[in-house]
Amino acid sequence: MNQSRLYSVRMRASENESHENGGRHISGGELLSSYNELGLSVNTLLEKALNHSRGQPDFLQIQCEVVNQPIKLFNPLTVQTNEVTTVEEGQVLAKFLLEKTGVPKDIIKKAYKEIPEYPVSGAILIDIHTGERVDGRIDKGVRVSRMDWQTGNFNKWARSKADSTNPRLKEALTLATKVTNHKLTIAELCWSDDPDYITGYVASKKLGYQRITQLKQYGDDRGCRIFFVDKLSDINTYMSYLEEQPILIQWEEKHDTRVD
Ligand code: PML
Ligand code: MG
Protein backbone atom coordinates (compact mmCIF):
# COMPACT_ATOMS: atom_id res chain seq x y z
CA MET A 1 0.00 0.00 0.00
CA ASN A 2 1.25 3.46 -0.83
CA GLN A 3 1.83 4.96 2.58
CA SER A 4 2.40 8.49 1.34
CA ARG A 5 -1.20 9.55 1.91
CA LEU A 6 -3.28 7.25 4.07
CA TYR A 7 -6.79 7.83 5.34
CA SER A 8 -8.19 6.62 8.62
CA VAL A 9 -11.66 5.18 7.89
CA ARG A 10 -13.90 4.65 10.93
CA MET A 11 -17.37 3.24 11.23
CA ARG A 12 -19.82 3.15 14.14
CA ALA A 13 -23.37 1.89 14.17
CA SER A 14 -26.01 1.79 16.88
CA GLU A 15 -29.66 1.07 17.53
CA ASN A 16 -32.35 3.57 18.61
CA GLU A 17 -30.08 6.61 18.85
CA SER A 18 -26.44 7.47 18.25
CA HIS A 19 -24.01 6.27 20.94
CA GLU A 20 -23.77 9.71 22.56
CA ASN A 21 -27.56 9.86 22.85
CA GLY A 22 -27.73 6.54 24.66
CA GLY A 23 -28.18 4.22 21.66
CA ARG A 24 -27.20 0.54 21.90
CA HIS A 25 -23.89 -0.25 20.22
CA ILE A 26 -24.16 -2.51 17.16
CA SER A 27 -20.81 -2.40 15.44
CA GLY A 28 -17.58 -0.46 14.94
CA GLY A 29 -14.68 -0.76 12.53
CA GLU A 30 -11.30 0.71 11.68
CA LEU A 31 -9.19 0.77 8.52
CA LEU A 32 -6.27 2.61 7.00
CA SER A 33 -6.75 3.14 3.31
CA SER A 34 -5.05 4.71 0.33
CA TYR A 35 -7.05 7.34 -1.55
CA ASN A 36 -7.58 4.96 -4.48
CA GLU A 37 -9.06 2.29 -2.23
CA LEU A 38 -11.31 4.60 -0.21
CA GLY A 39 -14.48 3.46 -1.98
CA LEU A 40 -13.67 -0.17 -1.31
CA SER A 41 -12.76 0.54 2.30
CA VAL A 42 -15.97 2.46 3.00
CA ASN A 43 -17.91 -0.40 1.44
CA THR A 44 -16.16 -3.00 3.59
CA LEU A 45 -17.17 -1.15 6.75
CA LEU A 46 -20.67 -0.49 5.42
CA GLU A 47 -21.17 -4.24 4.83
CA LYS A 48 -19.92 -4.94 8.34
CA ALA A 49 -22.45 -2.52 9.84
CA LEU A 50 -25.37 -3.73 7.75
CA ASN A 51 -24.88 -7.43 8.45
CA HIS A 52 -24.30 -7.72 12.15
CA SER A 53 -25.41 -10.32 14.66
CA ARG A 54 -26.23 -7.55 17.18
CA GLY A 55 -29.00 -6.26 14.92
CA GLN A 56 -29.83 -3.59 12.35
CA PRO A 57 -28.51 -0.11 12.98
CA ASP A 58 -30.71 3.01 13.06
CA PHE A 59 -27.66 5.21 13.26
CA LEU A 60 -24.61 4.63 11.08
CA GLN A 61 -21.61 6.85 10.55
CA ILE A 62 -18.51 6.37 8.37
CA GLN A 63 -15.79 8.95 8.58
CA CYS A 64 -12.65 9.35 6.44
CA GLU A 65 -9.78 11.52 7.55
CA VAL A 66 -6.28 11.91 6.17
CA VAL A 67 -3.48 10.75 8.51
CA ASN A 68 -0.57 13.13 8.78
CA GLN A 69 1.64 11.48 11.42
CA PRO A 70 4.30 8.91 10.47
CA ILE A 71 3.01 5.33 10.65
CA LYS A 72 4.58 2.78 12.99
CA LEU A 73 4.97 -0.81 11.79
CA PHE A 74 4.54 -3.67 14.28
CA ASN A 75 5.02 -7.40 13.95
CA PRO A 76 1.87 -9.17 15.20
CA LEU A 77 1.90 -10.70 18.67
CA THR A 78 2.50 -14.44 18.71
CA VAL A 79 -0.82 -16.31 18.82
CA GLN A 80 -1.67 -19.38 20.88
CA THR A 81 -5.12 -20.95 21.00
CA ASN A 82 -6.18 -22.51 24.30
CA GLU A 83 -9.07 -24.97 23.84
CA VAL A 84 -11.38 -25.12 26.82
CA THR A 85 -14.62 -27.07 27.25
CA THR A 86 -16.59 -24.68 29.50
CA VAL A 87 -16.83 -20.94 30.15
CA GLU A 88 -15.77 -21.56 33.77
CA GLU A 89 -12.59 -23.29 32.60
CA GLY A 90 -11.96 -20.43 30.15
CA GLN A 91 -12.37 -17.76 32.82
CA VAL A 92 -10.08 -19.57 35.27
CA LEU A 93 -7.44 -19.69 32.54
CA ALA A 94 -7.95 -15.99 31.70
CA LYS A 95 -7.38 -15.01 35.35
CA PHE A 96 -4.31 -17.28 35.55
CA LEU A 97 -2.83 -15.68 32.41
CA LEU A 98 -3.56 -12.15 33.65
CA GLU A 99 -1.70 -12.95 36.85
CA LYS A 100 1.21 -14.25 34.78
CA THR A 101 1.43 -10.90 32.97
CA GLY A 102 1.91 -9.13 36.31
CA VAL A 103 -1.61 -7.99 37.24
CA PRO A 104 -2.02 -8.66 41.00
CA LYS A 105 -4.63 -11.24 42.03
CA ASP A 106 -6.73 -8.81 44.11
CA ILE A 107 -6.87 -6.32 41.23
CA ILE A 108 -8.08 -9.07 38.85
CA LYS A 109 -10.75 -10.00 41.39
CA LYS A 110 -11.87 -6.39 41.75
CA ALA A 111 -11.96 -5.88 37.96
CA TYR A 112 -14.09 -8.99 37.45
CA LYS A 113 -16.55 -7.85 40.14
CA GLU A 114 -16.97 -4.55 38.31
CA ILE A 115 -17.24 -5.89 34.73
CA PRO A 116 -21.09 -5.83 34.79
CA GLU A 117 -20.93 -2.10 35.57
CA TYR A 118 -19.05 -1.33 32.36
CA PRO A 119 -21.58 -1.59 29.52
CA VAL A 120 -19.51 0.60 27.18
CA SER A 121 -18.65 0.10 23.52
CA GLY A 122 -14.96 0.99 23.98
CA ALA A 123 -12.23 -0.24 26.30
CA ILE A 124 -11.82 0.64 29.94
CA LEU A 125 -8.46 1.30 31.62
CA ILE A 126 -7.69 -0.13 35.05
CA ASP A 127 -4.66 0.80 37.12
CA ILE A 128 -2.89 -2.36 38.33
CA HIS A 129 -1.88 -0.73 41.62
CA THR A 130 -5.23 0.65 42.77
CA GLY A 131 -7.74 -1.33 40.69
CA GLU A 132 -9.44 1.98 39.87
CA ARG A 133 -10.80 2.80 36.47
CA VAL A 134 -8.67 5.65 35.09
CA ASP A 135 -9.87 6.41 31.56
CA GLY A 136 -12.48 8.94 32.62
CA ARG A 137 -14.66 8.08 29.58
CA ILE A 138 -17.48 6.86 31.76
CA ASP A 139 -20.19 6.46 29.10
CA LYS A 140 -18.27 5.03 26.17
CA GLY A 141 -14.75 3.94 27.16
CA VAL A 142 -11.74 4.40 24.89
CA ARG A 143 -11.84 3.59 21.20
CA VAL A 144 -8.53 2.38 19.79
CA SER A 145 -8.19 3.85 16.32
CA ARG A 146 -5.94 4.32 13.28
CA MET A 147 -4.73 0.78 12.77
CA ASP A 148 -4.87 -1.88 10.11
CA TRP A 149 -3.31 -5.04 8.70
CA GLN A 150 -3.27 -5.31 4.93
CA THR A 151 -5.12 -8.38 3.69
CA GLY A 152 -2.23 -9.77 1.61
CA ASN A 153 0.22 -9.72 4.50
CA PHE A 154 -2.43 -11.05 6.93
CA ASN A 155 -3.27 -13.96 4.59
CA LYS A 156 0.43 -14.77 4.22
CA TRP A 157 0.75 -14.80 8.04
CA ALA A 158 -2.37 -16.98 8.42
CA ARG A 159 -1.10 -19.47 5.80
CA SER A 160 2.26 -19.75 7.50
CA LYS A 161 0.63 -20.39 10.89
CA ALA A 162 -1.97 -22.78 9.37
CA ASP A 163 -4.52 -20.49 10.99
CA SER A 164 -7.87 -19.33 9.63
CA THR A 165 -8.24 -16.01 7.86
CA ASN A 166 -10.95 -15.11 10.39
CA PRO A 167 -11.46 -11.33 10.04
CA ARG A 168 -12.24 -11.04 13.76
CA LEU A 169 -8.89 -12.52 14.63
CA LYS A 170 -7.28 -10.04 12.25
CA GLU A 171 -9.03 -7.05 13.82
CA ALA A 172 -8.54 -8.16 17.42
CA LEU A 173 -4.90 -9.13 16.92
CA THR A 174 -4.22 -5.77 15.25
CA LEU A 175 -5.76 -3.93 18.19
CA ALA A 176 -4.05 -6.09 20.83
CA THR A 177 -0.68 -5.66 19.10
CA LYS A 178 -1.08 -1.89 19.07
CA VAL A 179 -2.21 -1.68 22.69
CA THR A 180 0.41 -4.04 24.15
CA ASN A 181 3.25 -2.34 22.28
CA HIS A 182 2.86 0.61 24.63
CA LYS A 183 5.14 0.07 27.63
CA LEU A 184 2.50 1.10 30.16
CA THR A 185 0.07 -1.61 29.03
CA ILE A 186 0.49 -4.67 31.23
CA ALA A 187 -2.29 -6.78 29.70
CA GLU A 188 -5.54 -6.77 27.79
CA LEU A 189 -8.58 -8.92 28.57
CA CYS A 190 -11.26 -9.17 25.89
CA TRP A 191 -14.32 -11.05 24.78
CA SER A 192 -16.78 -10.02 22.11
CA ASP A 193 -20.14 -8.33 22.61
CA ASP A 194 -21.47 -10.29 19.61
CA PRO A 195 -23.92 -12.98 20.78
CA ASP A 196 -22.62 -15.51 18.24
CA TYR A 197 -18.92 -15.27 19.16
CA ILE A 198 -17.55 -16.74 22.37
CA THR A 199 -13.77 -16.87 21.84
CA GLY A 200 -11.83 -14.17 23.68
CA TYR A 201 -8.24 -13.56 24.73
CA VAL A 202 -5.67 -12.29 27.17
CA ALA A 203 -2.79 -10.43 25.52
CA SER A 204 0.48 -8.95 26.66
CA LYS A 205 3.85 -8.17 25.10
CA LYS A 206 5.40 -11.04 27.08
CA LEU A 207 2.67 -13.71 26.74
CA GLY A 208 1.55 -12.79 23.23
CA TYR A 209 -2.08 -13.19 22.14
CA GLN A 210 -3.58 -16.05 24.14
CA ARG A 211 -6.91 -17.02 22.62
CA ILE A 212 -9.37 -18.85 24.87
CA THR A 213 -12.12 -20.66 23.00
CA GLN A 214 -14.92 -19.99 25.53
CA LEU A 215 -15.16 -16.90 27.68
CA LYS A 216 -18.95 -16.50 27.64
CA GLN A 217 -22.12 -18.36 26.64
CA TYR A 218 -23.68 -18.18 23.15
CA GLY A 219 -26.49 -15.62 23.04
CA ASP A 220 -24.84 -13.31 25.58
CA ASP A 221 -24.40 -9.81 24.11
CA ARG A 222 -22.22 -8.48 26.92
CA GLY A 223 -18.61 -7.95 25.90
CA CYS A 224 -15.52 -6.93 27.82
CA ARG A 225 -12.38 -5.03 26.90
CA ILE A 226 -10.06 -4.00 29.72
CA PHE A 227 -6.54 -2.60 29.44
CA PHE A 228 -4.59 -3.10 32.67
CA VAL A 229 -2.14 -0.23 32.89
CA ASP A 230 0.82 0.62 35.10
CA LYS A 231 0.49 4.00 36.83
CA LEU A 232 -0.22 6.37 33.99
CA SER A 233 1.58 9.53 35.01
CA ASP A 234 0.44 11.16 31.79
CA ILE A 235 -2.92 9.73 30.84
CA ASN A 236 -3.34 12.12 27.90
CA THR A 237 -0.21 10.83 26.15
CA TYR A 238 -1.39 7.23 26.60
CA MET A 239 -4.88 8.02 25.31
CA SER A 240 -3.52 9.87 22.31
CA TYR A 241 -1.32 6.84 21.49
CA LEU A 242 -4.42 4.61 21.52
CA GLU A 243 -6.64 7.00 19.60
CA GLU A 244 -4.31 8.80 17.23
CA GLN A 245 -0.99 7.04 16.62
CA PRO A 246 -1.36 5.31 13.23
CA ILE A 247 0.04 1.78 13.10
CA LEU A 248 0.16 -0.99 10.52
CA ILE A 249 0.78 -4.63 11.29
CA GLN A 250 3.48 -5.96 9.03
CA TRP A 251 4.37 -9.59 9.56
CA GLU A 252 7.93 -10.66 8.89
CA GLU A 253 8.78 -14.21 9.86
CA LYS A 254 12.27 -13.34 11.05
CA HIS A 255 10.77 -11.10 13.74
CA ASP A 256 8.49 -13.80 15.19
CA THR A 257 9.03 -14.30 18.90
CA ARG A 258 8.61 -17.46 20.94
CA VAL A 259 6.14 -17.54 23.81
CA ASP A 260 6.79 -19.83 26.79
C1 PML B 1 -14.72 -8.83 19.01
O1 PML B 1 -15.39 -9.51 18.22
O2 PML B 1 -15.05 -7.69 19.28
C2 PML B 1 -13.52 -9.40 19.73
C3 PML B 1 -13.13 -10.75 19.28
C4 PML B 1 -12.05 -11.32 20.16
C5 PML B 1 -11.51 -12.67 19.76
C6 PML B 1 -11.05 -12.79 18.34
C7 PML B 1 -10.33 -14.13 18.08
O3 PML B 1 -9.17 -14.27 18.46
O4 PML B 1 -10.96 -15.01 17.52
MG1 MG C 1 -18.74 -6.49 18.56
CSV table of C-alpha atoms and ligand atoms in Angstrom, one decimal:
chain,number,residue,atom,x,y,z
A,1,MET,CA,0.0,0.0,0.0
A,2,ASN,CA,1.2,3.5,-0.8
A,3,GLN,CA,1.8,5.0,2.6
A,4,SER,CA,2.4,8.5,1.3
A,5,ARG,CA,-1.2,9.5,1.9
A,6,LEU,CA,-3.3,7.2,4.1
A,7,TYR,CA,-6.8,7.8,5.3
A,8,SER,CA,-8.2,6.6,8.6
A,9,VAL,CA,-11.7,5.2,7.9
A,10,ARG,CA,-13.9,4.6,10.9
A,11,MET,CA,-17.4,3.2,11.2
A,12,ARG,CA,-19.8,3.1,14.1
A,13,ALA,CA,-23.4,1.9,14.2
A,14,SER,CA,-26.0,1.8,16.9
A,15,GLU,CA,-29.7,1.1,17.5
A,16,ASN,CA,-32.3,3.6,18.6
A,17,GLU,CA,-30.1,6.6,18.8
A,18,SER,CA,-26.4,7.5,18.3
A,19,HIS,CA,-24.0,6.3,20.9
A,20,GLU,CA,-23.8,9.7,22.6
A,21,ASN,CA,-27.6,9.9,22.8
A,22,GLY,CA,-27.7,6.5,24.7
A,23,GLY,CA,-28.2,4.2,21.7
A,24,ARG,CA,-27.2,0.5,21.9
A,25,HIS,CA,-23.9,-0.2,20.2
A,26,ILE,CA,-24.2,-2.5,17.2
A,27,SER,CA,-20.8,-2.4,15.4
A,28,GLY,CA,-17.6,-0.5,14.9
A,29,GLY,CA,-14.7,-0.8,12.5
A,30,GLU,CA,-11.3,0.7,11.7
A,31,LEU,CA,-9.2,0.8,8.5
A,32,LEU,CA,-6.3,2.6,7.0
A,33,SER,CA,-6.8,3.1,3.3
A,34,SER,CA,-5.0,4.7,0.3
A,35,TYR,CA,-7.0,7.3,-1.6
A,36,ASN,CA,-7.6,5.0,-4.5
A,37,GLU,CA,-9.1,2.3,-2.2
A,38,LEU,CA,-11.3,4.6,-0.2
A,39,GLY,CA,-14.5,3.5,-2.0
A,40,LEU,CA,-13.7,-0.2,-1.3
A,41,SER,CA,-12.8,0.5,2.3
A,42,VAL,CA,-16.0,2.5,3.0
A,43,ASN,CA,-17.9,-0.4,1.4
A,44,THR,CA,-16.2,-3.0,3.6
A,45,LEU,CA,-17.2,-1.1,6.7
A,46,LEU,CA,-20.7,-0.5,5.4
A,47,GLU,CA,-21.2,-4.2,4.8
A,48,LYS,CA,-19.9,-4.9,8.3
A,49,ALA,CA,-22.4,-2.5,9.8
A,50,LEU,CA,-25.4,-3.7,7.8
A,51,ASN,CA,-24.9,-7.4,8.5
A,52,HIS,CA,-24.3,-7.7,12.1
A,53,SER,CA,-25.4,-10.3,14.7
A,54,ARG,CA,-26.2,-7.6,17.2
A,55,GLY,CA,-29.0,-6.3,14.9
A,56,GLN,CA,-29.8,-3.6,12.3
A,57,PRO,CA,-28.5,-0.1,13.0
A,58,ASP,CA,-30.7,3.0,13.1
A,59,PHE,CA,-27.7,5.2,13.3
A,60,LEU,CA,-24.6,4.6,11.1
A,61,GLN,CA,-21.6,6.9,10.6
A,62,ILE,CA,-18.5,6.4,8.4
A,63,GLN,CA,-15.8,8.9,8.6
A,64,CYS,CA,-12.7,9.4,6.4
A,65,GLU,CA,-9.8,11.5,7.5
A,66,VAL,CA,-6.3,11.9,6.2
A,67,VAL,CA,-3.5,10.8,8.5
A,68,ASN,CA,-0.6,13.1,8.8
A,69,GLN,CA,1.6,11.5,11.4
A,70,PRO,CA,4.3,8.9,10.5
A,71,ILE,CA,3.0,5.3,10.7
A,72,LYS,CA,4.6,2.8,13.0
A,73,LEU,CA,5.0,-0.8,11.8
A,74,PHE,CA,4.5,-3.7,14.3
A,75,ASN,CA,5.0,-7.4,13.9
A,76,PRO,CA,1.9,-9.2,15.2
A,77,LEU,CA,1.9,-10.7,18.7
A,78,THR,CA,2.5,-14.4,18.7
A,79,VAL,CA,-0.8,-16.3,18.8
A,80,GLN,CA,-1.7,-19.4,20.9
A,81,THR,CA,-5.1,-20.9,21.0
A,82,ASN,CA,-6.2,-22.5,24.3
A,83,GLU,CA,-9.1,-25.0,23.8
A,84,VAL,CA,-11.4,-25.1,26.8
A,85,THR,CA,-14.6,-27.1,27.3
A,86,THR,CA,-16.6,-24.7,29.5
A,87,VAL,CA,-16.8,-20.9,30.2
A,88,GLU,CA,-15.8,-21.6,33.8
A,89,GLU,CA,-12.6,-23.3,32.6
A,90,GLY,CA,-12.0,-20.4,30.2
A,91,GLN,CA,-12.4,-17.8,32.8
A,92,VAL,CA,-10.1,-19.6,35.3
A,93,LEU,CA,-7.4,-19.7,32.5
A,94,ALA,CA,-8.0,-16.0,31.7
A,95,LYS,CA,-7.4,-15.0,35.4
A,96,PHE,CA,-4.3,-17.3,35.6
A,97,LEU,CA,-2.8,-15.7,32.4
A,98,LEU,CA,-3.6,-12.2,33.6
A,99,GLU,CA,-1.7,-12.9,36.8
A,100,LYS,CA,1.2,-14.3,34.8
A,101,THR,CA,1.4,-10.9,33.0
A,102,GLY,CA,1.9,-9.1,36.3
A,103,VAL,CA,-1.6,-8.0,37.2
A,104,PRO,CA,-2.0,-8.7,41.0
A,105,LYS,CA,-4.6,-11.2,42.0
A,106,ASP,CA,-6.7,-8.8,44.1
A,107,ILE,CA,-6.9,-6.3,41.2
A,108,ILE,CA,-8.1,-9.1,38.9
A,109,LYS,CA,-10.7,-10.0,41.4
A,110,LYS,CA,-11.9,-6.4,41.7
A,111,ALA,CA,-12.0,-5.9,38.0
A,112,TYR,CA,-14.1,-9.0,37.4
A,113,LYS,CA,-16.5,-7.8,40.1
A,114,GLU,CA,-17.0,-4.6,38.3
A,115,ILE,CA,-17.2,-5.9,34.7
A,116,PRO,CA,-21.1,-5.8,34.8
A,117,GLU,CA,-20.9,-2.1,35.6
A,118,TYR,CA,-19.0,-1.3,32.4
A,119,PRO,CA,-21.6,-1.6,29.5
A,120,VAL,CA,-19.5,0.6,27.2
A,121,SER,CA,-18.7,0.1,23.5
A,122,GLY,CA,-15.0,1.0,24.0
A,123,ALA,CA,-12.2,-0.2,26.3
A,124,ILE,CA,-11.8,0.6,29.9
A,125,LEU,CA,-8.5,1.3,31.6
A,126,ILE,CA,-7.7,-0.1,35.1
A,127,ASP,CA,-4.7,0.8,37.1
A,128,ILE,CA,-2.9,-2.4,38.3
A,129,HIS,CA,-1.9,-0.7,41.6
A,130,THR,CA,-5.2,0.7,42.8
A,131,GLY,CA,-7.7,-1.3,40.7
A,132,GLU,CA,-9.4,2.0,39.9
A,133,ARG,CA,-10.8,2.8,36.5
A,134,VAL,CA,-8.7,5.7,35.1
A,135,ASP,CA,-9.9,6.4,31.6
A,136,GLY,CA,-12.5,8.9,32.6
A,137,ARG,CA,-14.7,8.1,29.6
A,138,ILE,CA,-17.5,6.9,31.8
A,139,ASP,CA,-20.2,6.5,29.1
A,140,LYS,CA,-18.3,5.0,26.2
A,141,GLY,CA,-14.8,3.9,27.2
A,142,VAL,CA,-11.7,4.4,24.9
A,143,ARG,CA,-11.8,3.6,21.2
A,144,VAL,CA,-8.5,2.4,19.8
A,145,SER,CA,-8.2,3.9,16.3
A,146,ARG,CA,-5.9,4.3,13.3
A,147,MET,CA,-4.7,0.8,12.8
A,148,ASP,CA,-4.9,-1.9,10.1
A,149,TRP,CA,-3.3,-5.0,8.7
A,150,GLN,CA,-3.3,-5.3,4.9
A,151,THR,CA,-5.1,-8.4,3.7
A,152,GLY,CA,-2.2,-9.8,1.6
A,153,ASN,CA,0.2,-9.7,4.5
A,154,PHE,CA,-2.4,-11.1,6.9
A,155,ASN,CA,-3.3,-14.0,4.6
A,156,LYS,CA,0.4,-14.8,4.2
A,157,TRP,CA,0.7,-14.8,8.0
A,158,ALA,CA,-2.4,-17.0,8.4
A,159,ARG,CA,-1.1,-19.5,5.8
A,160,SER,CA,2.3,-19.7,7.5
A,161,LYS,CA,0.6,-20.4,10.9
A,162,ALA,CA,-2.0,-22.8,9.4
A,163,ASP,CA,-4.5,-20.5,11.0
A,164,SER,CA,-7.9,-19.3,9.6
A,165,THR,CA,-8.2,-16.0,7.9
A,166,ASN,CA,-10.9,-15.1,10.4
A,167,PRO,CA,-11.5,-11.3,10.0
A,168,ARG,CA,-12.2,-11.0,13.8
A,169,LEU,CA,-8.9,-12.5,14.6
A,170,LYS,CA,-7.3,-10.0,12.2
A,171,GLU,CA,-9.0,-7.0,13.8
A,172,ALA,CA,-8.5,-8.2,17.4
A,173,LEU,CA,-4.9,-9.1,16.9
A,174,THR,CA,-4.2,-5.8,15.2
A,175,LEU,CA,-5.8,-3.9,18.2
A,176,ALA,CA,-4.0,-6.1,20.8
A,177,THR,CA,-0.7,-5.7,19.1
A,178,LYS,CA,-1.1,-1.9,19.1
A,179,VAL,CA,-2.2,-1.7,22.7
A,180,THR,CA,0.4,-4.0,24.2
A,181,ASN,CA,3.2,-2.3,22.3
A,182,HIS,CA,2.9,0.6,24.6
A,183,LYS,CA,5.1,0.1,27.6
A,184,LEU,CA,2.5,1.1,30.2
A,185,THR,CA,0.1,-1.6,29.0
A,186,ILE,CA,0.5,-4.7,31.2
A,187,ALA,CA,-2.3,-6.8,29.7
A,188,GLU,CA,-5.5,-6.8,27.8
A,189,LEU,CA,-8.6,-8.9,28.6
A,190,CYS,CA,-11.3,-9.2,25.9
A,191,TRP,CA,-14.3,-11.0,24.8
A,192,SER,CA,-16.8,-10.0,22.1
A,193,ASP,CA,-20.1,-8.3,22.6
A,194,ASP,CA,-21.5,-10.3,19.6
A,195,PRO,CA,-23.9,-13.0,20.8
A,196,ASP,CA,-22.6,-15.5,18.2
A,197,TYR,CA,-18.9,-15.3,19.2
A,198,ILE,CA,-17.6,-16.7,22.4
A,199,THR,CA,-13.8,-16.9,21.8
A,200,GLY,CA,-11.8,-14.2,23.7
A,201,TYR,CA,-8.2,-13.6,24.7
A,202,VAL,CA,-5.7,-12.3,27.2
A,203,ALA,CA,-2.8,-10.4,25.5
A,204,SER,CA,0.5,-8.9,26.7
A,205,LYS,CA,3.9,-8.2,25.1
A,206,LYS,CA,5.4,-11.0,27.1
A,207,LEU,CA,2.7,-13.7,26.7
A,208,GLY,CA,1.5,-12.8,23.2
A,209,TYR,CA,-2.1,-13.2,22.1
A,210,GLN,CA,-3.6,-16.1,24.1
A,211,ARG,CA,-6.9,-17.0,22.6
A,212,ILE,CA,-9.4,-18.8,24.9
A,213,THR,CA,-12.1,-20.7,23.0
A,214,GLN,CA,-14.9,-20.0,25.5
A,215,LEU,CA,-15.2,-16.9,27.7
A,216,LYS,CA,-18.9,-16.5,27.6
A,217,GLN,CA,-22.1,-18.4,26.6
A,218,TYR,CA,-23.7,-18.2,23.2
A,219,GLY,CA,-26.5,-15.6,23.0
A,220,ASP,CA,-24.8,-13.3,25.6
A,221,ASP,CA,-24.4,-9.8,24.1
A,222,ARG,CA,-22.2,-8.5,26.9
A,223,GLY,CA,-18.6,-7.9,25.9
A,224,CYS,CA,-15.5,-6.9,27.8
A,225,ARG,CA,-12.4,-5.0,26.9
A,226,ILE,CA,-10.1,-4.0,29.7
A,227,PHE,CA,-6.5,-2.6,29.4
A,228,PHE,CA,-4.6,-3.1,32.7
A,229,VAL,CA,-2.1,-0.2,32.9
A,230,ASP,CA,0.8,0.6,35.1
A,231,LYS,CA,0.5,4.0,36.8
A,232,LEU,CA,-0.2,6.4,34.0
A,233,SER,CA,1.6,9.5,35.0
A,234,ASP,CA,0.4,11.2,31.8
A,235,ILE,CA,-2.9,9.7,30.8
A,236,ASN,CA,-3.3,12.1,27.9
A,237,THR,CA,-0.2,10.8,26.1
A,238,TYR,CA,-1.4,7.2,26.6
A,239,MET,CA,-4.9,8.0,25.3
A,240,SER,CA,-3.5,9.9,22.3
A,241,TYR,CA,-1.3,6.8,21.5
A,242,LEU,CA,-4.4,4.6,21.5
A,243,GLU,CA,-6.6,7.0,19.6
A,244,GLU,CA,-4.3,8.8,17.2
A,245,GLN,CA,-1.0,7.0,16.6
A,246,PRO,CA,-1.4,5.3,13.2
A,247,ILE,CA,0.0,1.8,13.1
A,248,LEU,CA,0.2,-1.0,10.5
A,249,ILE,CA,0.8,-4.6,11.3
A,250,GLN,CA,3.5,-6.0,9.0
A,251,TRP,CA,4.4,-9.6,9.6
A,252,GLU,CA,7.9,-10.7,8.9
A,253,GLU,CA,8.8,-14.2,9.9
A,254,LYS,CA,12.3,-13.3,11.0
A,255,HIS,CA,10.8,-11.1,13.7
A,256,ASP,CA,8.5,-13.8,15.2
A,257,THR,CA,9.0,-14.3,18.9
A,258,ARG,CA,8.6,-17.5,20.9
A,259,VAL,CA,6.1,-17.5,23.8
A,260,ASP,CA,6.8,-19.8,26.8
B,1,PML,C1,-14.7,-8.8,19.0
B,1,PML,O1,-15.4,-9.5,18.2
B,1,PML,O2,-15.0,-7.7,19.3
B,1,PML,C2,-13.5,-9.4,19.7
B,1,PML,C3,-13.1,-10.7,19.3
B,1,PML,C4,-12.0,-11.3,20.2
B,1,PML,C5,-11.5,-12.7,19.8
B,1,PML,C6,-11.0,-12.8,18.3
B,1,PML,C7,-10.3,-14.1,18.1
B,1,PML,O3,-9.2,-14.3,18.5
B,1,PML,O4,-11.0,-15.0,17.5
B,2,MG,MG,-18.7,-6.5,18.6
